């Protein structure tokens, strides 16, 4: 019998009754039909699959969680996917829902209206993404920041500060530049995917950032694939709705990096004190030498 546990604290924006964490490093998820189809197609190695080329890109660049197949639970078909937080000490994460609009065009009018209202009131409208979950721990495993399912009341100017605190998780005094650079690299791969490879549009999908400064490990994946449809259905050549959000995420991380580098160029207070002490001592020795010469 598989040993299972439901860990509400590790859910960024989903409903806990739709997830079960398995101790072997996987998650059971009760998804909508569209997500089942997406994973089946994405991990279908047959080259005659219409979306083979773009699915192969997603797999090769590790942009989606690994898929381990379907299972029947409570008379429903669940999927088993990779647990990105598995065995990470004091793990922290951020979940961002991507898109200026996050609702599928084939949703009913009431659902589209609710989604439009939500996007209008959040950073989705201006930035093409909103933060729907965050979970930040210190070096002792204490939660310093936590919010999920409806974390919408946030100003866009706060986002760099939140990401900075995330990159400093586990009590680190400095931003984890290696993790930051990795996140930018993966975001650029996602941007390329939507600009040059994908023939589909994604609605209601998220990007999940996970980090443990304790273990010096991190990852980034695209998640939530209930609404993935051919671009021809909306008469578009690219999914600019997704691309815009990714570009703005990249811009925020680059801004954080530039801020860190700028701060490194300025001498810290301790450095200033050392410099001043050396300068005073040098002045004292120079005056002493002059006195000796006069005598």
PDB file of C-alpha atoms in Angstrom:
ATOM      1  CA  UNK A   1       0.000   0.000   0.000  1.00  0.00           C
ATOM      2  CA  UNK A   2       1.383   3.402  -0.991  1.00  0.00           C
ATOM      3  CA  UNK A   3       1.985   5.791   1.876  1.00  0.00           C
ATOM      4  CA  UNK A   4       0.289   9.090   1.134  1.00  0.00           C
ATOM      5  CA  UNK A   5       0.060  12.422   2.854  1.00  0.00           C
ATOM      6  CA  UNK A   6      -1.792  15.612   2.034  1.00  0.00           C
ATOM      7  CA  UNK A   7       0.310  18.682   2.805  1.00  0.00           C
ATOM      8  CA  UNK A   8      -1.816  21.810   2.586  1.00  0.00           C
ATOM      9  CA  UNK A   9       1.204  23.980   3.258  1.00  0.00           C
ATOM     10  CA  UNK A  10       2.751  22.942  -0.059  1.00  0.00           C
ATOM     11  CA  UNK A  11      -0.262  23.952  -2.153  1.00  0.00           C
ATOM     12  CA  UNK A  12       0.278  27.238  -3.908  1.00  0.00           C
ATOM     13  CA  UNK A  13      -3.060  27.957  -5.523  1.00  0.00           C
ATOM     14  CA  UNK A  14      -4.962  24.691  -5.918  1.00  0.00           C
ATOM     15  CA  UNK A  15      -7.688  22.959  -3.938  1.00  0.00           C
ATOM     16  CA  UNK A  16      -6.167  20.552  -1.410  1.00  0.00           C
ATOM     17  CA  UNK A  17      -8.813  17.876  -2.061  1.00  0.00           C
ATOM     18  CA  UNK A  18      -7.466  17.525  -5.619  1.00  0.00           C
ATOM     19  CA  UNK A  19      -3.898  16.652  -4.532  1.00  0.00           C
ATOM     20  CA  UNK A  20      -2.164  13.879  -2.630  1.00  0.00           C
ATOM     21  CA  UNK A  21       1.574  13.935  -1.965  1.00  0.00           C
ATOM     22  CA  UNK A  22       3.302  10.569  -2.319  1.00  0.00           C
ATOM     23  CA  UNK A  23       6.496   9.980  -0.358  1.00  0.00           C
ATOM     24  CA  UNK A  24       8.260   8.607  -3.440  1.00  0.00           C
ATOM     25  CA  UNK A  25       8.546  12.115  -4.921  1.00  0.00           C
ATOM     26  CA  UNK A  26       5.344  12.262  -6.939  1.00  0.00           C
ATOM     27  CA  UNK A  27       1.933  13.892  -6.617  1.00  0.00           C
ATOM     28  CA  UNK A  28      -1.495  12.507  -7.424  1.00  0.00           C
ATOM     29  CA  UNK A  29      -3.650  15.204  -8.981  1.00  0.00           C
ATOM     30  CA  UNK A  30      -7.327  15.111  -9.843  1.00  0.00           C
ATOM     31  CA  UNK A  31      -7.233  17.288 -12.964  1.00  0.00           C
ATOM     32  CA  UNK A  32      -9.748  18.528 -15.472  1.00  0.00           C
ATOM     33  CA  UNK A  33      -9.977  16.527 -18.690  1.00  0.00           C
ATOM     34  CA  UNK A  34      -7.876  19.026 -20.626  1.00  0.00           C
ATOM     35  CA  UNK A  35      -4.883  18.518 -18.354  1.00  0.00           C
ATOM     36  CA  UNK A  36      -5.078  14.724 -18.655  1.00  0.00           C
ATOM     37  CA  UNK A  37      -5.009  15.080 -22.437  1.00  0.00           C
ATOM     38  CA  UNK A  38      -2.100  17.525 -22.288  1.00  0.00           C
ATOM     39  CA  UNK A  39       0.147  15.198 -20.258  1.00  0.00           C
ATOM     40  CA  UNK A  40      -0.775  12.191 -22.387  1.00  0.00           C
ATOM     41  CA  UNK A  41       0.149  14.106 -25.547  1.00  0.00           C
ATOM     42  CA  UNK A  42       3.206  15.814 -24.064  1.00  0.00           C
ATOM     43  CA  UNK A  43       4.812  12.525 -23.052  1.00  0.00           C
ATOM     44  CA  UNK A  44       3.742  10.647 -26.174  1.00  0.00           C
ATOM     45  CA  UNK A  45       6.979   9.744 -27.985  1.00  0.00           C
ATOM     46  CA  UNK A  46       5.236   8.903 -31.271  1.00  0.00           C
ATOM     47  CA  UNK A  47       6.451  11.222 -34.018  1.00  0.00           C
ATOM     48  CA  UNK A  48       3.101  11.139 -35.812  1.00  0.00           C
ATOM     49  CA  UNK A  49       1.630  13.119 -32.907  1.00  0.00           C
ATOM     50  CA  UNK A  50       0.542  16.498 -34.292  1.00  0.00           C
ATOM     51  CA  UNK A  51       2.293  18.344 -31.462  1.00  0.00           C
ATOM     52  CA  UNK A  52       5.356  16.099 -31.308  1.00  0.00           C
ATOM     53  CA  UNK A  53       7.913  18.835 -32.078  1.00  0.00           C
ATOM     54  CA  UNK A  54       6.685  21.258 -29.419  1.00  0.00           C
ATOM     55  CA  UNK A  55       6.126  18.516 -26.852  1.00  0.00           C
ATOM     56  CA  UNK A  56       9.655  17.273 -27.441  1.00  0.00           C
ATOM     57  CA  UNK A  57      10.931  20.825 -26.812  1.00  0.00           C
ATOM     58  CA  UNK A  58       9.084  20.971 -23.473  1.00  0.00           C
ATOM     59  CA  UNK A  59      10.493  17.585 -22.412  1.00  0.00           C
ATOM     60  CA  UNK A  60      14.039  18.266 -23.596  1.00  0.00           C
ATOM     61  CA  UNK A  61      14.230  21.568 -21.707  1.00  0.00           C
ATOM     62  CA  UNK A  62      12.503  20.124 -18.615  1.00  0.00           C
ATOM     63  CA  UNK A  63       9.851  22.826 -18.682  1.00  0.00           C
ATOM     64  CA  UNK A  64       6.982  20.668 -17.373  1.00  0.00           C
ATOM     65  CA  UNK A  65       6.788  18.226 -14.439  1.00  0.00           C
ATOM     66  CA  UNK A  66       7.570  14.604 -15.265  1.00  0.00           C
ATOM     67  CA  UNK A  67       4.499  12.498 -15.959  1.00  0.00           C
ATOM     68  CA  UNK A  68       4.153   8.984 -14.518  1.00  0.00           C
ATOM     69  CA  UNK A  69       0.764   7.991 -15.901  1.00  0.00           C
ATOM     70  CA  UNK A  70      -2.857   7.719 -14.752  1.00  0.00           C
ATOM     71  CA  UNK A  71      -4.388   6.017 -11.718  1.00  0.00           C
ATOM     72  CA  UNK A  72      -7.948   5.295 -10.645  1.00  0.00           C
ATOM     73  CA  UNK A  73      -8.807   6.747  -7.237  1.00  0.00           C
ATOM     74  CA  UNK A  74     -12.309   7.184  -5.790  1.00  0.00           C
ATOM     75  CA  UNK A  75     -13.688   6.033  -9.151  1.00  0.00           C
ATOM     76  CA  UNK A  76     -11.972   8.965 -10.860  1.00  0.00           C
ATOM     77  CA  UNK A  77      -8.942   9.119 -13.140  1.00  0.00           C
ATOM     78  CA  UNK A  78      -6.077  10.939 -11.445  1.00  0.00           C
ATOM     79  CA  UNK A  79      -2.639  11.681 -12.897  1.00  0.00           C
ATOM     80  CA  UNK A  80       0.695  11.118 -11.203  1.00  0.00           C
ATOM     81  CA  UNK A  81       3.267  13.857 -11.772  1.00  0.00           C
ATOM     82  CA  UNK A  82       6.592  15.001 -10.331  1.00  0.00           C
ATOM     83  CA  UNK A  83       6.662  16.660  -6.889  1.00  0.00           C
ATOM     84  CA  UNK A  84       9.002  19.620  -7.331  1.00  0.00           C
ATOM     85  CA  UNK A  85       9.354  20.136  -3.567  1.00  0.00           C
ATOM     86  CA  UNK A  86      10.350  16.554  -2.747  1.00  0.00           C
ATOM     87  CA  UNK A  87      13.156  16.208  -0.157  1.00  0.00           C
ATOM     88  CA  UNK A  88      14.104  19.888  -0.315  1.00  0.00           C
ATOM     89  CA  UNK A  89      15.030  21.302   3.103  1.00  0.00           C
ATOM     90  CA  UNK A  90      13.097  24.412   4.148  1.00  0.00           C
ATOM     91  CA  UNK A  91      11.670  24.643   0.652  1.00  0.00           C
ATOM     92  CA  UNK A  92      10.221  27.943  -0.566  1.00  0.00           C
ATOM     93  CA  UNK A  93       8.183  28.591  -3.686  1.00  0.00           C
ATOM     94  CA  UNK A  94       6.261  31.159  -5.707  1.00  0.00           C
ATOM     95  CA  UNK A  95       3.383  30.439  -8.108  1.00  0.00           C
ATOM     96  CA  UNK A  96       2.522  32.923 -10.870  1.00  0.00           C
ATOM     97  CA  UNK A  97      -0.545  32.553 -13.085  1.00  0.00           C
ATOM     98  CA  UNK A  98       0.345  33.718 -16.585  1.00  0.00           C
ATOM     99  CA  UNK A  99      -1.694  35.869 -18.943  1.00  0.00           C
ATOM    100  CA  UNK A 100      -3.423  39.214 -19.298  1.00  0.00           C
ATOM    101  CA  UNK A 101      -6.487  37.011 -19.392  1.00  0.00           C
ATOM    102  CA  UNK A 102      -6.490  33.572 -17.758  1.00  0.00           C
ATOM    103  CA  UNK A 103      -9.848  32.216 -18.916  1.00  0.00           C
ATOM    104  CA  UNK A 104     -10.416  29.952 -21.911  1.00  0.00           C
ATOM    105  CA  UNK A 105     -12.520  31.478 -24.723  1.00  0.00           C
ATOM    106  CA  UNK A 106     -14.873  28.493 -24.584  1.00  0.00           C
ATOM    107  CA  UNK A 107     -15.767  29.081 -20.909  1.00  0.00           C
ATOM    108  CA  UNK A 108     -19.280  30.332 -20.239  1.00  0.00           C
ATOM    109  CA  UNK A 109     -19.993  34.041 -20.052  1.00  0.00           C
ATOM    110  CA  UNK A 110     -20.258  34.130 -16.255  1.00  0.00           C
ATOM    111  CA  UNK A 111     -16.847  32.503 -15.772  1.00  0.00           C
ATOM    112  CA  UNK A 112     -15.237  34.828 -18.310  1.00  0.00           C
ATOM    113  CA  UNK A 113     -16.745  37.832 -16.510  1.00  0.00           C
ATOM    114  CA  UNK A 114     -15.352  36.657 -13.156  1.00  0.00           C
ATOM    115  CA  UNK A 115     -11.943  36.123 -14.707  1.00  0.00           C
ATOM    116  CA  UNK A 116     -11.946  39.513 -16.425  1.00  0.00           C
ATOM    117  CA  UNK A 117     -12.826  41.165 -13.106  1.00  0.00           C
ATOM    118  CA  UNK A 118     -10.002  39.317 -11.343  1.00  0.00           C
ATOM    119  CA  UNK A 119      -7.447  40.258 -14.005  1.00  0.00           C
ATOM    120  CA  UNK A 120      -8.639  43.868 -13.911  1.00  0.00           C
ATOM    121  CA  UNK A 121      -8.037  44.060 -10.147  1.00  0.00           C
ATOM    122  CA  UNK A 122      -4.615  42.434 -10.181  1.00  0.00           C
ATOM    123  CA  UNK A 123      -1.245  42.721 -11.881  1.00  0.00           C
ATOM    124  CA  UNK A 124      -2.531  40.464 -14.676  1.00  0.00           C
ATOM    125  CA  UNK A 125      -3.966  43.495 -16.435  1.00  0.00           C
ATOM    126  CA  UNK A 126      -0.650  45.398 -16.663  1.00  0.00           C
ATOM    127  CA  UNK A 127       2.028  42.692 -16.382  1.00  0.00           C
ATOM    128  CA  UNK A 128       0.420  39.606 -17.887  1.00  0.00           C
ATOM    129  CA  UNK A 129       0.791  37.587 -14.683  1.00  0.00           C
ATOM    130  CA  UNK A 130      -0.267  37.611 -11.052  1.00  0.00           C
ATOM    131  CA  UNK A 131       1.193  35.952  -7.990  1.00  0.00           C
ATOM    132  CA  UNK A 132      -1.318  33.351  -6.780  1.00  0.00           C
ATOM    133  CA  UNK A 133       0.846  31.685  -4.159  1.00  0.00           C
ATOM    134  CA  UNK A 134       4.006  32.143  -2.127  1.00  0.00           C
ATOM    135  CA  UNK A 135       5.593  30.131   0.657  1.00  0.00           C
ATOM    136  CA  UNK A 136       8.897  31.318   2.145  1.00  0.00           C
ATOM    137  CA  UNK A 137      10.742  29.604   5.010  1.00  0.00           C
ATOM    138  CA  UNK A 138      13.734  30.621   7.107  1.00  0.00           C
ATOM    139  CA  UNK A 139      16.745  28.423   7.910  1.00  0.00           C
ATOM    140  CA  UNK A 140      14.861  26.780  10.791  1.00  0.00           C
ATOM    141  CA  UNK A 141      11.810  25.808   8.746  1.00  0.00           C
ATOM    142  CA  UNK A 142       9.658  28.622  10.111  1.00  0.00           C
ATOM    143  CA  UNK A 143       7.268  30.146   7.578  1.00  0.00           C
ATOM    144  CA  UNK A 144       8.081  33.841   7.178  1.00  0.00           C
ATOM    145  CA  UNK A 145       5.619  34.528   4.346  1.00  0.00           C
ATOM    146  CA  UNK A 146       2.681  32.498   3.106  1.00  0.00           C
ATOM    147  CA  UNK A 147      -0.312  33.205   0.885  1.00  0.00           C
ATOM    148  CA  UNK A 148      -2.329  31.102  -1.523  1.00  0.00           C
ATOM    149  CA  UNK A 149      -5.553  30.915  -3.514  1.00  0.00           C
ATOM    150  CA  UNK A 150      -6.508  34.504  -4.028  1.00  0.00           C
ATOM    151  CA  UNK A 151      -3.318  36.355  -3.239  1.00  0.00           C
ATOM    152  CA  UNK A 152      -4.363  39.181  -5.497  1.00  0.00           C
ATOM    153  CA  UNK A 153      -4.088  42.334  -3.410  1.00  0.00           C
ATOM    154  CA  UNK A 154      -0.561  43.174  -4.381  1.00  0.00           C
ATOM    155  CA  UNK A 155       0.838  46.190  -6.178  1.00  0.00           C
ATOM    156  CA  UNK A 156       3.156  45.565  -9.113  1.00  0.00           C
ATOM    157  CA  UNK A 157       5.870  47.636  -7.412  1.00  0.00           C
ATOM    158  CA  UNK A 158       5.929  45.081  -4.571  1.00  0.00           C
ATOM    159  CA  UNK A 159       6.783  42.148  -6.838  1.00  0.00           C
ATOM    160  CA  UNK A 160      10.572  42.759  -7.039  1.00  0.00           C
ATOM    161  CA  UNK A 161      10.702  42.950  -3.235  1.00  0.00           C
ATOM    162  CA  UNK A 162       8.790  39.688  -2.837  1.00  0.00           C
ATOM    163  CA  UNK A 163      10.989  37.889  -5.370  1.00  0.00           C
ATOM    164  CA  UNK A 164      14.071  39.305  -3.647  1.00  0.00           C
ATOM    165  CA  UNK A 165      12.928  37.922  -0.291  1.00  0.00           C
ATOM    166  CA  UNK A 166      12.219  34.611  -2.004  1.00  0.00           C
ATOM    167  CA  UNK A 167      15.749  34.537  -3.446  1.00  0.00           C
ATOM    168  CA  UNK A 168      17.087  35.236   0.065  1.00  0.00           C
ATOM    169  CA  UNK A 169      15.015  32.497   1.702  1.00  0.00           C
ATOM    170  CA  UNK A 170      16.335  30.280   4.507  1.00  0.00           C
ATOM    171  CA  UNK A 171      17.925  33.210   6.300  1.00  0.00           C
ATOM    172  CA  UNK A 172      20.389  34.160   3.560  1.00  0.00           C
ATOM    173  CA  UNK A 173      21.560  37.756   3.642  1.00  0.00           C
ATOM    174  CA  UNK A 174      22.258  37.876  -0.094  1.00  0.00           C
ATOM    175  CA  UNK A 175      20.271  37.122  -3.230  1.00  0.00           C
ATOM    176  CA  UNK A 176      21.006  33.696  -4.705  1.00  0.00           C
ATOM    177  CA  UNK A 177      22.388  34.907  -8.039  1.00  0.00           C
ATOM    178  CA  UNK A 178      22.884  31.359  -9.374  1.00  0.00           C
ATOM    179  CA  UNK A 179      19.196  30.590  -8.839  1.00  0.00           C
ATOM    180  CA  UNK A 180      18.176  33.959 -10.304  1.00  0.00           C
ATOM    181  CA  UNK A 181      20.231  33.340 -13.453  1.00  0.00           C
ATOM    182  CA  UNK A 182      18.742  29.850 -13.780  1.00  0.00           C
ATOM    183  CA  UNK A 183      15.204  31.242 -13.531  1.00  0.00           C
ATOM    184  CA  UNK A 184      15.952  33.800 -16.259  1.00  0.00           C
ATOM    185  CA  UNK A 185      17.417  31.072 -18.478  1.00  0.00           C
ATOM    186  CA  UNK A 186      14.321  28.876 -18.103  1.00  0.00           C
ATOM    187  CA  UNK A 187      11.993  31.831 -18.650  1.00  0.00           C
ATOM    188  CA  UNK A 188      13.868  32.654 -21.853  1.00  0.00           C
ATOM    189  CA  UNK A 189      13.419  29.044 -22.984  1.00  0.00           C
ATOM    190  CA  UNK A 190       9.689  29.366 -22.328  1.00  0.00           C
ATOM    191  CA  UNK A 191       9.595  32.648 -24.231  1.00  0.00           C
ATOM    192  CA  UNK A 192      11.347  31.020 -27.198  1.00  0.00           C
ATOM    193  CA  UNK A 193       8.893  28.113 -27.044  1.00  0.00           C
ATOM    194  CA  UNK A 194       5.890  30.398 -27.444  1.00  0.00           C
ATOM    195  CA  UNK A 195       7.515  32.669 -30.015  1.00  0.00           C
ATOM    196  CA  UNK A 196       9.119  30.042 -32.271  1.00  0.00           C
ATOM    197  CA  UNK A 197       7.819  26.547 -31.501  1.00  0.00           C
ATOM    198  CA  UNK A 198       4.317  26.352 -30.062  1.00  0.00           C
ATOM    199  CA  UNK A 199       1.204  26.087 -32.215  1.00  0.00           C
ATOM    200  CA  UNK A 200      -1.094  26.181 -29.173  1.00  0.00           C
ATOM    201  CA  UNK A 201      -2.268  28.759 -26.657  1.00  0.00           C
ATOM    202  CA  UNK A 202      -2.310  28.193 -22.880  1.00  0.00           C
ATOM    203  CA  UNK A 203      -4.941  29.687 -20.551  1.00  0.00           C
ATOM    204  CA  UNK A 204      -4.968  29.485 -16.769  1.00  0.00           C
ATOM    205  CA  UNK A 205      -1.449  28.035 -16.762  1.00  0.00           C
ATOM    206  CA  UNK A 206       1.165  28.967 -14.156  1.00  0.00           C
ATOM    207  CA  UNK A 207       4.924  29.099 -13.697  1.00  0.00           C
ATOM    208  CA  UNK A 208       6.167  27.544 -10.461  1.00  0.00           C
ATOM    209  CA  UNK A 209       9.453  28.679  -8.870  1.00  0.00           C
ATOM    210  CA  UNK A 210      10.933  26.451  -6.160  1.00  0.00           C
ATOM    211  CA  UNK A 211      14.073  27.134  -4.107  1.00  0.00           C
ATOM    212  CA  UNK A 212      16.026  25.758  -1.158  1.00  0.00           C
ATOM    213  CA  UNK A 213      19.019  27.881  -0.207  1.00  0.00           C
ATOM    214  CA  UNK A 214      19.662  25.342   2.548  1.00  0.00           C
ATOM    215  CA  UNK A 215      20.306  22.610  -0.029  1.00  0.00           C
ATOM    216  CA  UNK A 216      21.435  25.064  -2.745  1.00  0.00           C
ATOM    217  CA  UNK A 217      18.841  23.599  -5.144  1.00  0.00           C
ATOM    218  CA  UNK A 218      16.152  25.231  -7.269  1.00  0.00           C
ATOM    219  CA  UNK A 219      13.852  24.603 -10.213  1.00  0.00           C
ATOM    220  CA  UNK A 220      11.205  26.194 -12.418  1.00  0.00           C
ATOM    221  CA  UNK A 221       8.356  24.498 -14.269  1.00  0.00           C
ATOM    222  CA  UNK A 222       5.237  25.370 -16.196  1.00  0.00           C
ATOM    223  CA  UNK A 223       2.188  23.842 -14.468  1.00  0.00           C
ATOM    224  CA  UNK A 224      -1.624  23.659 -14.806  1.00  0.00           C
ATOM    225  CA  UNK A 225      -2.681  22.718 -18.326  1.00  0.00           C
ATOM    226  CA  UNK A 226      -6.469  22.522 -18.304  1.00  0.00           C
ATOM    227  CA  UNK A 227      -6.879  24.874 -21.271  1.00  0.00           C
ATOM    228  CA  UNK A 228      -4.327  24.170 -23.995  1.00  0.00           C
ATOM    229  CA  UNK A 229      -5.810  24.546 -27.471  1.00  0.00           C
ATOM    230  CA  UNK A 230      -4.608  25.090 -31.087  1.00  0.00           C
ATOM    231  CA  UNK A 231      -3.886  28.713 -31.969  1.00  0.00           C
ATOM    232  CA  UNK A 232      -6.059  28.390 -35.043  1.00  0.00           C
ATOM    233  CA  UNK A 233      -9.109  28.383 -32.757  1.00  0.00           C
ATOM    234  CA  UNK A 234      -8.447  32.022 -31.827  1.00  0.00           C
ATOM    235  CA  UNK A 235      -6.958  33.038 -35.203  1.00  0.00           C
ATOM    236  CA  UNK A 236      -3.591  33.957 -33.699  1.00  0.00           C
ATOM    237  CA  UNK A 237      -0.052  33.077 -34.803  1.00  0.00           C
ATOM    238  CA  UNK A 238       1.461  33.312 -31.310  1.00  0.00           C
ATOM    239  CA  UNK A 239       0.227  33.174 -27.748  1.00  0.00           C
ATOM    240  CA  UNK A 240       1.065  36.807 -26.968  1.00  0.00           C
ATOM    241  CA  UNK A 241      -1.093  36.551 -23.868  1.00  0.00           C
ATOM    242  CA  UNK A 242       1.477  34.160 -22.360  1.00  0.00           C
ATOM    243  CA  UNK A 243       4.548  35.767 -23.938  1.00  0.00           C
ATOM    244  CA  UNK A 244       3.823  39.159 -22.356  1.00  0.00           C
ATOM    245  CA  UNK A 245       3.713  37.712 -18.854  1.00  0.00           C
ATOM    246  CA  UNK A 246       6.965  35.814 -19.336  1.00  0.00           C
ATOM    247  CA  UNK A 247       8.736  38.915 -20.657  1.00  0.00           C
ATOM    248  CA  UNK A 248       7.685  40.918 -17.614  1.00  0.00           C
ATOM    249  CA  UNK A 249       8.873  38.185 -15.241  1.00  0.00           C
ATOM    250  CA  UNK A 250      12.254  38.221 -16.999  1.00  0.00           C
ATOM    251  CA  UNK A 251      12.380  42.014 -16.673  1.00  0.00           C
ATOM    252  CA  UNK A 252      11.738  41.826 -12.911  1.00  0.00           C
ATOM    253  CA  UNK A 253      14.493  39.256 -12.338  1.00  0.00           C
ATOM    254  CA  UNK A 254      16.934  41.274 -14.446  1.00  0.00           C
ATOM    255  CA  UNK A 255      16.077  44.372 -12.430  1.00  0.00           C
ATOM    256  CA  UNK A 256      16.824  42.500  -9.218  1.00  0.00           C
ATOM    257  CA  UNK A 257      20.155  41.312 -10.642  1.00  0.00           C
ATOM    258  CA  UNK A 258      21.123  44.839 -11.722  1.00  0.00           C
ATOM    259  CA  UNK A 259      20.261  46.135  -8.246  1.00  0.00           C
ATOM    260  CA  UNK A 260      22.455  43.478  -6.624  1.00  0.00           C
ATOM    261  CA  UNK A 261      25.400  44.253  -8.905  1.00  0.00           C
ATOM    262  CA  UNK A 262      24.992  47.981  -8.288  1.00  0.00           C
ATOM    263  CA  UNK A 263      25.050  47.413  -4.528  1.00  0.00           C
ATOM    264  CA  UNK A 264      28.185  45.272  -4.818  1.00  0.00           C
ATOM    265  CA  UNK A 265      30.052  48.145  -6.451  1.00  0.00           C
ATOM    266  CA  UNK A 266      29.392  50.394  -3.463  1.00  0.00           C
ATOM    267  CA  UNK A 267      31.679  49.821  -0.474  1.00  0.00           C
ATOM    268  CA  UNK A 268      29.879  48.443   2.524  1.00  0.00           C
ATOM    269  CA  UNK A 269      29.972  50.383   5.816  1.00  0.00           C
ATOM    270  CA  UNK A 270      32.601  48.016   7.155  1.00  0.00           C
ATOM    271  CA  UNK A 271      34.770  48.569   4.091  1.00  0.00           C
ATOM    272  CA  UNK A 272      34.437  52.331   4.496  1.00  0.00           C
ATOM    273  CA  UNK A 273      35.579  52.097   8.109  1.00  0.00           C
ATOM    274  CA  UNK A 274      38.617  50.020   7.164  1.00  0.00           C
ATOM    275  CA  UNK A 275      39.514  52.455   4.389  1.00  0.00           C
ATOM    276  CA  UNK A 276      39.199  55.422   6.730  1.00  0.00           C
ATOM    277  CA  UNK A 277      41.353  53.714   9.377  1.00  0.00           C
ATOM    278  CA  UNK A 278      44.071  52.904   6.849  1.00  0.00           C
ATOM    279  CA  UNK A 279      43.951  56.461   5.493  1.00  0.00           C
ATOM    280  CA  UNK A 280      44.308  57.986   8.975  1.00  0.00           C
ATOM    281  CA  UNK A 281      47.186  55.651   9.788  1.00  0.00           C
ATOM    282  CA  UNK A 282      48.910  56.468   6.480  1.00  0.00           C
ATOM    283  CA  UNK A 283      48.542  60.208   7.171  1.00  0.00           C
ATOM    284  CA  UNK A 284      49.978  59.760  10.644  1.00  0.00           C
ATOM    285  CA  UNK A 285      53.030  57.887   9.284  1.00  0.00           C
ATOM    286  CA  UNK A 286      53.593  60.499   6.578  1.00  0.00           C
ATOM    287  CA  UNK A 287      53.594  63.320   9.150  1.00  0.00           C
ATOM    288  CA  UNK A 288      55.963  61.347  11.337  1.00  0.00           C
ATOM    289  CA  UNK A 289      58.394  60.931   8.431  1.00  0.00           C
ATOM    290  CA  UNK A 290      58.329  64.659   7.738  1.00  0.00           C
ATOM    291  CA  UNK A 291      59.170  65.460  11.348  1.00  0.00           C
ATOM    292  CA  UNK A 292      62.160  63.072  11.251  1.00  0.00           C
ATOM    293  CA  UNK A 293      63.476  64.748   8.110  1.00  0.00           C
ATOM    294  CA  UNK A 294      63.262  68.187   9.722  1.00  0.00           C
ATOM    295  CA  UNK A 295      65.245  67.012  12.746  1.00  0.00           C
TER     296      UNK A 295
END
